[in-house]
Structure formats: C-alpha cells, structure tokens
C-alpha cells in the first residue's frame, strides 16, 4: 500500500455532534414524534459528505467517556464550567451510535482520556506505519498534532468549504514556526470553554506575539525581564498558572490503545440497519442519497416491487413497535380513469350528492398564474378516486372543466385540498371560483405541528404509513432533462393524480380530531381557513410594476457604484476586490489598521459582515463607503434588475405567493418574489417602491399600516399601567419611555434619549442584554445596564409578563397568542443555558409576534369580505409585515379608508388604542 491507499480518518465525535446540534439551534428539525433530530441529521450529513468526498480506506469515530481524565485529577476545575449537555442532544447520542454502527464504522474510546488524546495517539502510531491521517474536527487544539502526514480536516460550515490544514497552514494561521507551538499559545491565552486559566488578560493576539518573540512558555517565564509594564506583571504573577495551562492544553500521545488497522478498514454499510434508522428518524433525503431509495420503499424507479420497510410509530424502554409503510402496489384501492363524456357525467352525479369533495389539479408547472391544467382528480371517500385528463387545447380543456363549475362553486360543499390555494388560483384561469367551506391539510398540520415539514409525502408517510408515488418517477429529477406533465402518458398520470386526492382526504380524517386535541380548531376555522381565499385573491390580482422606473434606477445605481468604487480605492490607497470579504478584511485591518483587535471568523479570516462593519463606521470613512457599495449591489442584483424579469407574461403584473406554513409565529411569508424583504430603512431601498404603481389612472395605491402594534400588544398582555397610560394619552411611546427611564419631563427628552429608549422598547422582548444594547447604541455597557434596569423599574408589568411567560412555558411546554396559536418550546427546561435562553426568549416574544400576525390576518379577512359584499372595484394587493396595500378606485377612496381603518383597528380588541396610518399615492413609496 502506498500513502494514498492508507488514508485514515479519525472523527472527533462530540465536537462534530455539538456543531451539528447548534447549527440548527434557531430552527431545530423536529419529526412527527416530537423528537429533535438536529444533531443526528447534521452528523449524518457530515458523515455522508466525508465518505462521498474523501472515500477513506480506514476510519473510526472517537468518543469521550464520562470518567474523569488525568486533567480533571490534576486540576479539578478543568471543564467545571461547561454547560450541561442539552437534553435533546443527550437523547440523540444513542441514535448517532446506531448510525455509526450501521455504517460499520468502529467506535473508539479510552476510559480516563479524552477523544483528542485517543486521536493524537492513534495518528502518531499510524504515521509510523505509513498512513496519512486526517483528524476530522472543528477544534483548533488539534493544530498541535499536525505533521507531514497528519492533517486537520475541518468540515464545511457557514458557507465555507472543507479545510484541510497541514504544517504550512497551521504555522501560517498561528504565525509560528512549528505546529507544537500551538500548545504554548493555548497555554498563554487559556480556554474559557475548558476552563483552562492561561494568563489573565492575554488574548490570542498577545499570545501569538509572545511565542513569536520567545518560542515557548518555558522560555518566556525564564526571560520576563524583557517584558514591560502590565504585561510583565501579568506574566510574572501567573507563571505557575501558565505552565499548568500548557500542560492541560497538551494532547496526550501515549494513551493505552492499540492501532489495529485491520479493524479500521472502511466497509460497505448495513443497508437494512440504515433503512430502519432513517425511517424511524424520518430522514427521507438521507435515505435517498445513501440507499438510492425513496424513503420507506423501493428504489427510485418506476417499479415499486421491493419489500416495504418499517417505521417506528411508538417506543418503550425495551422494544420498538414497527408498522409497515405501504405503497400503491400493496394497498387496495379503486382509481377510475375517466377519459370520456359518459364517465365525467357519471362522476358529476356522484359529486353532486357529496357533502365533502377532495380535489387536486395536475399542472405543467408551479407558478399558478402561468401554467395549464393537465388533469383533475377527485375523491369523496378513502381509497377511491377519479382522474380526468384534459386536452392540450385551452378552449377544449376549459369546456371540460366547465362541466364541474357548479360543483366547485357550490357554497355548501366542503372542498378539501393540500395547499388548496394553489389549485384555486389555477382554476381561476378557467373561470372557476372555488366557493364554500375549505379544509387544507397542509394548513391544518401547520397548526398541529408547526415545527415539522408539511409536504404531502412526509404527512402521508408519518400519519398514514403510506408512501405515495414520487413525481420524479413520472417526470424525472429536477434539471434540464425533467419532463412536463404534458409529456407523460395519461394513464400513468392517472394513478399518481388520483392517489393525491385519495391521500389528501385520508389526511383530512386524521387531522380534524387532532386540531381539536391541540385546541387549534377555532384558529383553523376562524383565521387560517378564511384567509385562504383572501390570499388567493391577492395572488391572482398581482401588482403593476413600472419597468422603466426600475431601468432608470438601475442606471443611477450603476453611476453611484462606479463613483463609490473610486472613492474606496482612494481611501484605501490601492485597488482591490471590494466584493471579496477576505480582501476587505486585509485592507481594513492590516493596511489601514482601523482597530487593534479585529474579530475573526472560525476559519481565521477577518470578520467583515454587515453587523461587524456597521459598528466600525466611526473608525474610518472607508467603512461607510464599503457598506454603501454593498447596499447598492444588493439592491441592484436582488431587486432592481430582477423584479422586471418576474413580471407575469400573461398579466403584465408581478404576482407574489403567500405562505401560511413557514413562520412558526404565524406571520405570513412571501416568495417569488419576496416582497416582504424590500428595504425601507435606506433612501435607495425606498426608491424601489416607486416602481409599484396602480393598475391605471382610475386607481391610486392606498397603504395602511399598524403603528407600533407589537408594543401595544405588550401593553395589553402585560397590563402595565405606565405603558397603557402612555398609549391611552396618545404620547410618543419612545419619548414617554425615555422620560420614565431618564427621570425627566416629556418635554425635556432629547433625540439621544429617545433613540436609546426606542432600542430598549423594541429589544427588550427579544431578550436584548446590556452587552447587546451597548453594542447597538455604541454606549458603555454600564450605561446600557442602567437603562435596562430603569426600564423594568418604570414598567414593572412588562417584567412580570416576561417572568410569567417563561414560567407558564416551563409548566406547559408551550406559549399561546391571544387567539390560542401555540408555539411549542421543547428546550424551555433545558439544563443548558444557551439552549434554554433561546426558548425563554421565544416564550416572551412568540405570543407578541403571533398576536400581531393573527391581528392583521383577521383584518384582511374582514376587509376582503366587506369589499366583496359591497362589490367594490378596489382590490387588496399586498401584505407586508404590519402593512396592507390596495389598488383603490378613486371613486371609492373615502369609503375604503374608513373601511380599512375600522377593520384593522378592531381586528382584536386591545386595552389600548390601536393606531393605523393610511396614505395614498401614485406609487407605493408615496402611499407609504
């Protein structure tokens, strides 16, 4: 074997597991059984990527054990401050070990030693017998082990690719001559995570300089006479601590563990074990990638003949109970293919007598306003469905669909669908207005399990233990070779389409009682479902875009950016790639030295993100110019040049799509395009709104938005008298808060006081800390802490609300909005402070954000219904956060203003006045 045939990968288990878990901390992956699968999912992806990319010849995963190590014995405080492992992560460990075993990868450990000691020992032993060893870990400590044939292998993260660090890279990163000197740097700077003390006040930059000057900790402590001032004092007062810290940071290389290379050979995985585990965890994509299968079933081919797999549906301490996942091949069903007038007539008679009808459209694409219907499917009872193919010719298709117009427009019949809004919008192009009560299985599941995925295949497999036919078996995978549904044989489409309607009606029967069990049936019936036709109507309307205005703005931005580039080059004294974060960092922090201790990313590159640079604007004028350059480029690429390309060729209008099942707070999201992200805080960003215009000269745009609605909801929920009084008297809430916090009269509040109070008002419910407030306001931390302290003294009701929300969440496991929308908080009782902190902040702000979301939804429903009742020419077009935008017919303007204000103000009665700002104009900017 040469070196390339002897490539050993040693994985630091807990370093990779923690990394995977925290990568999803803000948006954890929860399966149908309520398990947080983030750690297992992240680790699975990391492992799959490694195996595919590197194809190791030898491999092992190394774990720490719970026994004290030699470091704990020598220094009892070692790792004593480490947070307790999050409960969800702890529960994931057995699954991760099952995963590793299913891959037939050895698990290694040594009692009394840490994983890095085991990895270090094995790496050195492997090197002696001709192996190249790659230590897979994000932990910088491993840098000390790197040699000619031992490398650090840092997995991809934060948009950066995999990093392989050898001697050259480690020496460059730490500015040292030999990798072993990493130990000296760690010894001087210490490690807060492991509670290694180091020398107090010595950070990474100072530690690197000291080792550059003295070579080692030992040489430094023997030559302190060469040091000056406070640094000399720090080193001389902490000599023993520095030597101890170096010892604690040294990876042990004589762990009593044998290097048994035959046992580390990479084998083929146990596919049955992997299939069973992926099914239990509900990892569809992992199964597809690793096993080449559609999860829980056979291979991704047209044939579905392989043996059904199993999924765990319940679990006790001793055994797992499994239920078979079935497919169309082994499920009794009756699907009718109706390709003649007689068949359609007979179906019409059946549907006419039904109180509930499930339907689905098969279309040529995903854009509801730019597709054709290929076929219709119906179901009125489980395991039976009907499919009607439609001809290519629009007029002929229109005639056939018209046969069912009275069915769709029957106001008494319940219409059931999965993402029914899409089908409603498609049918509008065939002059069909879907009427009557609705039941959307996707929306229902969102209320039952908001943290889960809601697509039909996942829901079917989870709740029906049934795996539907994959669309990829019909039209192929995404990409250039993917077919249109028009190109698939009608008889083949028939089963696929009929199955969709059948599965959806079966899901409806499962979800209806679950809505009742989770106390969300009222919210479903009174808010989410009545909102569907409102959103469908808005999506179908679209909004007119003035392309010429955007073209003009694009040219202006081009001139602006050219000018700014020259200014940046002049300020930098050199030309460089302003779009490169790496080069920006080098210019700012090496050439211009705008700060002493610049922050770095985990990859060692200078951090130059917007948040970092915005805090450095006062350090050098070039920073503001770079931020300005970035803003223009983003505006131009994301909006100004892109929006015109998204105008619908059929309507000449821009149609966004609203999603009810994305944000767990209940807020609507918008995509294709996302109109909710159009910037409003900068002058250039606001210019984009000029391009949104009325449909013609008979109309003007009307914009109505809630004023400080979240703060008014806090005042209502908290019952705080001071805050309620300020709103009741019509005071500027930020000025009123400043007056209270600073102890001055309202008339004496200055702009800085108001600015600070505004930041606290909006930041307090998101858990802003003294550190966070000081960073945002650029004030000393002590002053920020005083502001927060005074805030809680003056608004004691707000503090009580926050404490009570957390307490209720700890007891119930969830919080609720005014209307009962739930946000489940699995980590609220976690022993890990970081994880628990996220949950506590959500416990405080979810009821506020969610109530605001519910409020505007109710307003939209009321406004829409009233406008329809009055048969108004005006139309509701957009919803953007707390704002609604209308195409207002000039003759109805006064009437519409009164209607909109009334419905928005009274959507949910609050104990404080609700204010709505209304404006009109010839474009969105003027109206706003």
PDB file of C-alpha atoms in Angstrom, residues 659-867:
ATOM      1  CA  UNK A 659     -47.176  31.119   2.549  1.00  0.00           C
ATOM      2  CA  UNK A 660     -49.103  30.393   5.743  1.00  0.00           C
ATOM      3  CA  UNK A 661     -46.965  27.470   6.925  1.00  0.00           C
ATOM      4  CA  UNK A 662     -43.401  28.787   7.105  1.00  0.00           C
ATOM      5  CA  UNK A 663     -43.033  31.111  10.109  1.00  0.00           C
ATOM      6  CA  UNK A 664     -43.911  29.320  13.373  1.00  0.00           C
ATOM      7  CA  UNK A 665     -45.004  32.668  14.824  1.00  0.00           C
ATOM      8  CA  UNK A 666     -47.890  32.710  12.342  1.00  0.00           C
ATOM      9  CA  UNK A 667     -46.559  35.581  10.229  1.00  0.00           C
ATOM     10  CA  UNK A 668     -47.087  35.275   6.510  1.00  0.00           C
ATOM     11  CA  UNK A 669     -44.062  34.871   4.288  1.00  0.00           C
ATOM     12  CA  UNK A 670     -43.829  35.860   0.645  1.00  0.00           C
ATOM     13  CA  UNK A 671     -41.769  34.454  -2.219  1.00  0.00           C
ATOM     14  CA  UNK A 672     -41.292  34.502  -5.983  1.00  0.00           C
ATOM     15  CA  UNK A 673     -40.618  37.367  -5.375  1.00  0.00           C
ATOM     16  CA  UNK A 674     -40.249  38.012  -1.654  1.00  0.00           C
ATOM     17  CA  UNK A 675     -41.835  41.455  -1.340  1.00  0.00           C
ATOM     18  CA  UNK A 676     -41.511  41.477   2.440  1.00  0.00           C
ATOM     19  CA  UNK A 677     -37.752  41.976   2.226  1.00  0.00           C
ATOM     20  CA  UNK A 678     -37.766  45.098   0.056  1.00  0.00           C
ATOM     21  CA  UNK A 679     -35.652  47.516   2.141  1.00  0.00           C
ATOM     22  CA  UNK A 680     -37.316  50.574   3.660  1.00  0.00           C
ATOM     23  CA  UNK A 681     -34.646  51.881   6.012  1.00  0.00           C
ATOM     24  CA  UNK A 682     -32.403  53.471   3.409  1.00  0.00           C
ATOM     25  CA  UNK A 683     -33.227  56.130   0.844  1.00  0.00           C
ATOM     26  CA  UNK A 684     -32.031  53.991  -2.064  1.00  0.00           C
ATOM     27  CA  UNK A 685     -34.011  50.996  -0.809  1.00  0.00           C
ATOM     28  CA  UNK A 686     -37.180  53.045  -0.562  1.00  0.00           C
ATOM     29  CA  UNK A 687     -36.751  54.141  -4.194  1.00  0.00           C
ATOM     30  CA  UNK A 688     -37.666  50.590  -5.299  1.00  0.00           C
ATOM     31  CA  UNK A 689     -41.211  51.150  -4.015  1.00  0.00           C
ATOM     32  CA  UNK A 690     -41.645  53.893  -6.600  1.00  0.00           C
ATOM     33  CA  UNK A 691     -41.884  51.193  -9.256  1.00  0.00           C
ATOM     34  CA  UNK A 692     -45.013  49.667  -7.682  1.00  0.00           C
ATOM     35  CA  UNK A 693     -47.894  51.591  -9.228  1.00  0.00           C
ATOM     36  CA  UNK A 694     -51.721  51.497  -9.625  1.00  0.00           C
ATOM     37  CA  UNK A 695     -53.244  49.498 -12.482  1.00  0.00           C
ATOM     38  CA  UNK A 696     -54.361  52.604 -14.386  1.00  0.00           C
ATOM     39  CA  UNK A 697     -55.263  56.246 -13.957  1.00  0.00           C
ATOM     40  CA  UNK A 698     -58.615  55.429 -12.368  1.00  0.00           C
ATOM     41  CA  UNK A 699     -56.796  53.986  -9.354  1.00  0.00           C
ATOM     42  CA  UNK A 700     -54.346  55.127  -6.687  1.00  0.00           C
ATOM     43  CA  UNK A 701     -52.361  52.980  -4.288  1.00  0.00           C
ATOM     44  CA  UNK A 702     -53.520  53.057  -0.671  1.00  0.00           C
ATOM     45  CA  UNK A 703     -51.209  51.794   2.082  1.00  0.00           C
ATOM     46  CA  UNK A 704     -52.372  51.193   5.662  1.00  0.00           C
ATOM     47  CA  UNK A 705     -50.082  50.073   8.456  1.00  0.00           C
ATOM     48  CA  UNK A 706     -50.320  49.452  12.165  1.00  0.00           C
ATOM     49  CA  UNK A 707     -48.395  51.892  14.346  1.00  0.00           C
ATOM     50  CA  UNK A 708     -46.133  50.146  16.904  1.00  0.00           C
ATOM     51  CA  UNK A 709     -48.539  47.220  17.093  1.00  0.00           C
ATOM     52  CA  UNK A 710     -46.179  44.889  18.951  1.00  0.00           C
ATOM     53  CA  UNK A 711     -45.623  47.468  21.704  1.00  0.00           C
ATOM     54  CA  UNK A 712     -49.384  47.966  22.012  1.00  0.00           C
ATOM     55  CA  UNK A 713     -49.794  44.189  22.328  1.00  0.00           C
ATOM     56  CA  UNK A 714     -47.118  44.150  25.072  1.00  0.00           C
ATOM     57  CA  UNK A 715     -49.048  46.865  26.881  1.00  0.00           C
ATOM     58  CA  UNK A 716     -52.195  44.749  26.574  1.00  0.00           C
ATOM     59  CA  UNK A 717     -50.690  41.392  27.548  1.00  0.00           C
ATOM     60  CA  UNK A 718     -48.573  42.778  30.402  1.00  0.00           C
ATOM     61  CA  UNK A 719     -51.264  45.042  31.826  1.00  0.00           C
ATOM     62  CA  UNK A 720     -48.514  47.550  32.662  1.00  0.00           C
ATOM     63  CA  UNK A 721     -50.249  50.741  33.784  1.00  0.00           C
ATOM     64  CA  UNK A 722     -47.461  53.109  32.746  1.00  0.00           C
ATOM     65  CA  UNK A 723     -47.269  51.765  29.211  1.00  0.00           C
ATOM     66  CA  UNK A 724     -51.046  51.622  28.849  1.00  0.00           C
ATOM     67  CA  UNK A 725     -51.330  55.206  30.071  1.00  0.00           C
ATOM     68  CA  UNK A 726     -48.755  56.439  27.535  1.00  0.00           C
ATOM     69  CA  UNK A 727     -50.703  54.840  24.671  1.00  0.00           C
ATOM     70  CA  UNK A 728     -54.091  55.974  26.022  1.00  0.00           C
ATOM     71  CA  UNK A 729     -52.914  59.585  26.213  1.00  0.00           C
ATOM     72  CA  UNK A 730     -51.519  59.391  22.683  1.00  0.00           C
ATOM     73  CA  UNK A 731     -47.933  60.054  23.778  1.00  0.00           C
ATOM     74  CA  UNK A 732     -44.940  59.170  21.615  1.00  0.00           C
ATOM     75  CA  UNK A 733     -44.182  55.838  23.326  1.00  0.00           C
ATOM     76  CA  UNK A 734     -40.423  56.110  22.825  1.00  0.00           C
ATOM     77  CA  UNK A 735     -40.322  59.628  24.262  1.00  0.00           C
ATOM     78  CA  UNK A 736     -42.580  58.544  27.126  1.00  0.00           C
ATOM     79  CA  UNK A 737     -40.277  55.603  27.852  1.00  0.00           C
ATOM     80  CA  UNK A 738     -37.224  57.893  27.733  1.00  0.00           C
ATOM     81  CA  UNK A 739     -38.881  60.312  30.165  1.00  0.00           C
ATOM     82  CA  UNK A 740     -39.501  57.474  32.630  1.00  0.00           C
ATOM     83  CA  UNK A 741     -36.108  55.797  32.236  1.00  0.00           C
ATOM     84  CA  UNK A 742     -34.100  59.028  32.482  1.00  0.00           C
ATOM     85  CA  UNK A 743     -36.399  60.633  35.070  1.00  0.00           C
ATOM     86  CA  UNK A 744     -37.111  63.814  33.087  1.00  0.00           C
ATOM     87  CA  UNK A 745     -40.225  65.572  31.859  1.00  0.00           C
ATOM     88  CA  UNK A 746     -41.568  64.539  28.480  1.00  0.00           C
ATOM     89  CA  UNK A 747     -40.679  67.948  27.030  1.00  0.00           C
ATOM     90  CA  UNK A 748     -37.042  67.539  28.130  1.00  0.00           C
ATOM     91  CA  UNK A 749     -36.430  64.274  26.286  1.00  0.00           C
ATOM     92  CA  UNK A 750     -33.714  64.754  23.650  1.00  0.00           C
ATOM     93  CA  UNK A 751     -33.110  62.744  20.492  1.00  0.00           C
ATOM     94  CA  UNK A 752     -30.398  60.546  22.046  1.00  0.00           C
ATOM     95  CA  UNK A 753     -32.643  59.656  24.976  1.00  0.00           C
ATOM     96  CA  UNK A 754     -35.491  58.770  22.621  1.00  0.00           C
ATOM     97  CA  UNK A 755     -33.192  56.724  20.385  1.00  0.00           C
ATOM     98  CA  UNK A 756     -31.939  54.714  23.372  1.00  0.00           C
ATOM     99  CA  UNK A 757     -35.461  54.182  24.685  1.00  0.00           C
ATOM    100  CA  UNK A 758     -36.676  53.068  21.254  1.00  0.00           C
ATOM    101  CA  UNK A 759     -33.958  50.430  21.084  1.00  0.00           C
ATOM    102  CA  UNK A 760     -34.949  49.145  24.542  1.00  0.00           C
ATOM    103  CA  UNK A 761     -38.666  49.154  23.697  1.00  0.00           C
ATOM    104  CA  UNK A 762     -38.140  47.008  20.630  1.00  0.00           C
ATOM    105  CA  UNK A 763     -35.228  44.992  22.009  1.00  0.00           C
ATOM    106  CA  UNK A 764     -36.498  44.078  25.430  1.00  0.00           C
ATOM    107  CA  UNK A 765     -38.928  41.396  24.273  1.00  0.00           C
ATOM    108  CA  UNK A 766     -36.209  39.776  22.170  1.00  0.00           C
ATOM    109  CA  UNK A 767     -34.034  39.369  25.223  1.00  0.00           C
ATOM    110  CA  UNK A 768     -31.610  42.186  24.489  1.00  0.00           C
ATOM    111  CA  UNK A 769     -28.796  42.211  27.055  1.00  0.00           C
ATOM    112  CA  UNK A 770     -26.735  45.070  28.422  1.00  0.00           C
ATOM    113  CA  UNK A 771     -23.931  43.926  26.122  1.00  0.00           C
ATOM    114  CA  UNK A 772     -26.265  43.836  23.087  1.00  0.00           C
ATOM    115  CA  UNK A 773     -27.725  47.249  23.882  1.00  0.00           C
ATOM    116  CA  UNK A 774     -24.287  48.793  24.386  1.00  0.00           C
ATOM    117  CA  UNK A 775     -23.145  47.351  21.033  1.00  0.00           C
ATOM    118  CA  UNK A 776     -26.178  48.650  19.130  1.00  0.00           C
ATOM    119  CA  UNK A 777     -26.184  52.095  20.705  1.00  0.00           C
ATOM    120  CA  UNK A 778     -22.399  52.383  20.947  1.00  0.00           C
ATOM    121  CA  UNK A 779     -22.619  53.314  24.647  1.00  0.00           C
ATOM    122  CA  UNK A 780     -20.753  51.871  27.681  1.00  0.00           C
ATOM    123  CA  UNK A 781     -22.118  48.575  28.957  1.00  0.00           C
ATOM    124  CA  UNK A 782     -22.735  50.043  32.422  1.00  0.00           C
ATOM    125  CA  UNK A 783     -24.925  52.750  30.931  1.00  0.00           C
ATOM    126  CA  UNK A 784     -26.839  50.142  28.911  1.00  0.00           C
ATOM    127  CA  UNK A 785     -27.362  48.041  32.046  1.00  0.00           C
ATOM    128  CA  UNK A 786     -28.679  51.112  33.906  1.00  0.00           C
ATOM    129  CA  UNK A 787     -31.160  51.858  31.083  1.00  0.00           C
ATOM    130  CA  UNK A 788     -32.499  48.279  31.178  1.00  0.00           C
ATOM    131  CA  UNK A 789     -32.702  48.329  34.984  1.00  0.00           C
ATOM    132  CA  UNK A 790     -34.628  51.608  34.965  1.00  0.00           C
ATOM    133  CA  UNK A 791     -36.907  50.283  32.230  1.00  0.00           C
ATOM    134  CA  UNK A 792     -38.009  47.380  34.413  1.00  0.00           C
ATOM    135  CA  UNK A 793     -38.438  49.638  37.447  1.00  0.00           C
ATOM    136  CA  UNK A 794     -40.668  52.012  35.495  1.00  0.00           C
ATOM    137  CA  UNK A 795     -42.526  49.268  33.616  1.00  0.00           C
ATOM    138  CA  UNK A 796     -42.852  46.518  36.280  1.00  0.00           C
ATOM    139  CA  UNK A 797     -45.793  44.944  34.433  1.00  0.00           C
ATOM    140  CA  UNK A 798     -43.560  44.186  31.450  1.00  0.00           C
ATOM    141  CA  UNK A 799     -41.037  42.439  33.693  1.00  0.00           C
ATOM    142  CA  UNK A 800     -43.842  40.448  35.347  1.00  0.00           C
ATOM    143  CA  UNK A 801     -45.200  39.461  31.923  1.00  0.00           C
ATOM    144  CA  UNK A 802     -41.783  38.245  30.819  1.00  0.00           C
ATOM    145  CA  UNK A 803     -41.275  36.198  34.012  1.00  0.00           C
ATOM    146  CA  UNK A 804     -44.803  34.760  33.872  1.00  0.00           C
ATOM    147  CA  UNK A 805     -44.460  33.813  30.195  1.00  0.00           C
ATOM    148  CA  UNK A 806     -41.313  31.844  30.919  1.00  0.00           C
ATOM    149  CA  UNK A 807     -42.890  30.229  33.989  1.00  0.00           C
ATOM    150  CA  UNK A 808     -46.000  29.190  32.024  1.00  0.00           C
ATOM    151  CA  UNK A 809     -43.850  27.799  29.222  1.00  0.00           C
ATOM    152  CA  UNK A 810     -41.822  25.752  31.717  1.00  0.00           C
ATOM    153  CA  UNK A 811     -45.040  24.298  33.109  1.00  0.00           C
ATOM    154  CA  UNK A 812     -46.990  23.765  29.857  1.00  0.00           C
ATOM    155  CA  UNK A 813     -44.218  23.275  27.289  1.00  0.00           C
ATOM    156  CA  UNK A 814     -45.714  25.933  25.012  1.00  0.00           C
ATOM    157  CA  UNK A 815     -46.966  29.528  24.901  1.00  0.00           C
ATOM    158  CA  UNK A 816     -50.046  30.915  23.154  1.00  0.00           C
ATOM    159  CA  UNK A 817     -51.119  34.064  21.347  1.00  0.00           C
ATOM    160  CA  UNK A 818     -54.275  35.973  22.283  1.00  0.00           C
ATOM    161  CA  UNK A 819     -56.210  33.675  19.908  1.00  0.00           C
ATOM    162  CA  UNK A 820     -54.546  30.461  21.102  1.00  0.00           C
ATOM    163  CA  UNK A 821     -51.878  29.942  18.417  1.00  0.00           C
ATOM    164  CA  UNK A 822     -49.285  27.712  20.050  1.00  0.00           C
ATOM    165  CA  UNK A 823     -45.513  27.857  19.969  1.00  0.00           C
ATOM    166  CA  UNK A 824     -44.041  24.673  21.402  1.00  0.00           C
ATOM    167  CA  UNK A 825     -40.793  25.200  23.339  1.00  0.00           C
ATOM    168  CA  UNK A 826     -39.099  21.867  23.819  1.00  0.00           C
ATOM    169  CA  UNK A 827     -35.957  23.323  25.362  1.00  0.00           C
ATOM    170  CA  UNK A 828     -37.586  25.571  27.962  1.00  0.00           C
ATOM    171  CA  UNK A 829     -36.436  23.351  30.853  1.00  0.00           C
ATOM    172  CA  UNK A 830     -33.052  22.509  29.370  1.00  0.00           C
ATOM    173  CA  UNK A 831     -30.109  22.361  31.736  1.00  0.00           C
ATOM    174  CA  UNK A 832     -28.003  24.030  29.058  1.00  0.00           C
ATOM    175  CA  UNK A 833     -28.159  27.812  29.493  1.00  0.00           C
ATOM    176  CA  UNK A 834     -27.608  28.632  25.801  1.00  0.00           C
ATOM    177  CA  UNK A 835     -30.381  26.326  24.627  1.00  0.00           C
ATOM    178  CA  UNK A 836     -32.695  27.340  27.457  1.00  0.00           C
ATOM    179  CA  UNK A 837     -32.037  31.024  26.687  1.00  0.00           C
ATOM    180  CA  UNK A 838     -33.335  30.644  23.117  1.00  0.00           C
ATOM    181  CA  UNK A 839     -36.506  29.007  24.398  1.00  0.00           C
ATOM    182  CA  UNK A 840     -37.040  31.652  27.091  1.00  0.00           C
ATOM    183  CA  UNK A 841     -36.743  34.474  24.568  1.00  0.00           C
ATOM    184  CA  UNK A 842     -39.269  32.700  22.348  1.00  0.00           C
ATOM    185  CA  UNK A 843     -41.599  32.258  25.331  1.00  0.00           C
ATOM    186  CA  UNK A 844     -41.627  36.039  25.724  1.00  0.00           C
ATOM    187  CA  UNK A 845     -41.839  37.183  22.114  1.00  0.00           C
ATOM    188  CA  UNK A 846     -43.867  34.434  20.388  1.00  0.00           C
ATOM    189  CA  UNK A 847     -47.204  35.489  21.941  1.00  0.00           C
ATOM    190  CA  UNK A 848     -46.493  39.093  20.908  1.00  0.00           C
ATOM    191  CA  UNK A 849     -45.351  38.386  17.344  1.00  0.00           C
ATOM    192  CA  UNK A 850     -48.041  35.740  16.907  1.00  0.00           C
ATOM    193  CA  UNK A 851     -50.821  38.009  18.185  1.00  0.00           C
ATOM    194  CA  UNK A 852     -49.699  40.745  15.770  1.00  0.00           C
ATOM    195  CA  UNK A 853     -49.768  38.170  12.947  1.00  0.00           C
ATOM    196  CA  UNK A 854     -53.251  36.988  13.928  1.00  0.00           C
ATOM    197  CA  UNK A 855     -54.468  40.577  14.153  1.00  0.00           C
ATOM    198  CA  UNK A 856     -53.552  41.558  10.601  1.00  0.00           C
ATOM    199  CA  UNK A 857     -54.901  38.248   9.273  1.00  0.00           C
ATOM    200  CA  UNK A 858     -58.303  38.906  10.860  1.00  0.00           C
ATOM    201  CA  UNK A 859     -58.241  42.452   9.468  1.00  0.00           C
ATOM    202  CA  UNK A 860     -57.504  41.094   5.979  1.00  0.00           C
ATOM    203  CA  UNK A 861     -60.386  38.616   6.171  1.00  0.00           C
ATOM    204  CA  UNK A 862     -62.840  41.283   7.378  1.00  0.00           C
ATOM    205  CA  UNK A 863     -61.734  43.841   4.763  1.00  0.00           C
ATOM    206  CA  UNK A 864     -61.838  41.299   1.919  1.00  0.00           C
ATOM    207  CA  UNK A 865     -65.304  40.049   2.876  1.00  0.00           C
ATOM    208  CA  UNK A 866     -66.701  43.587   3.187  1.00  0.00           C
ATOM    209  CA  UNK A 867     -65.189  44.651  -0.158  1.00  0.00           C
TER     210      UNK A 867
END
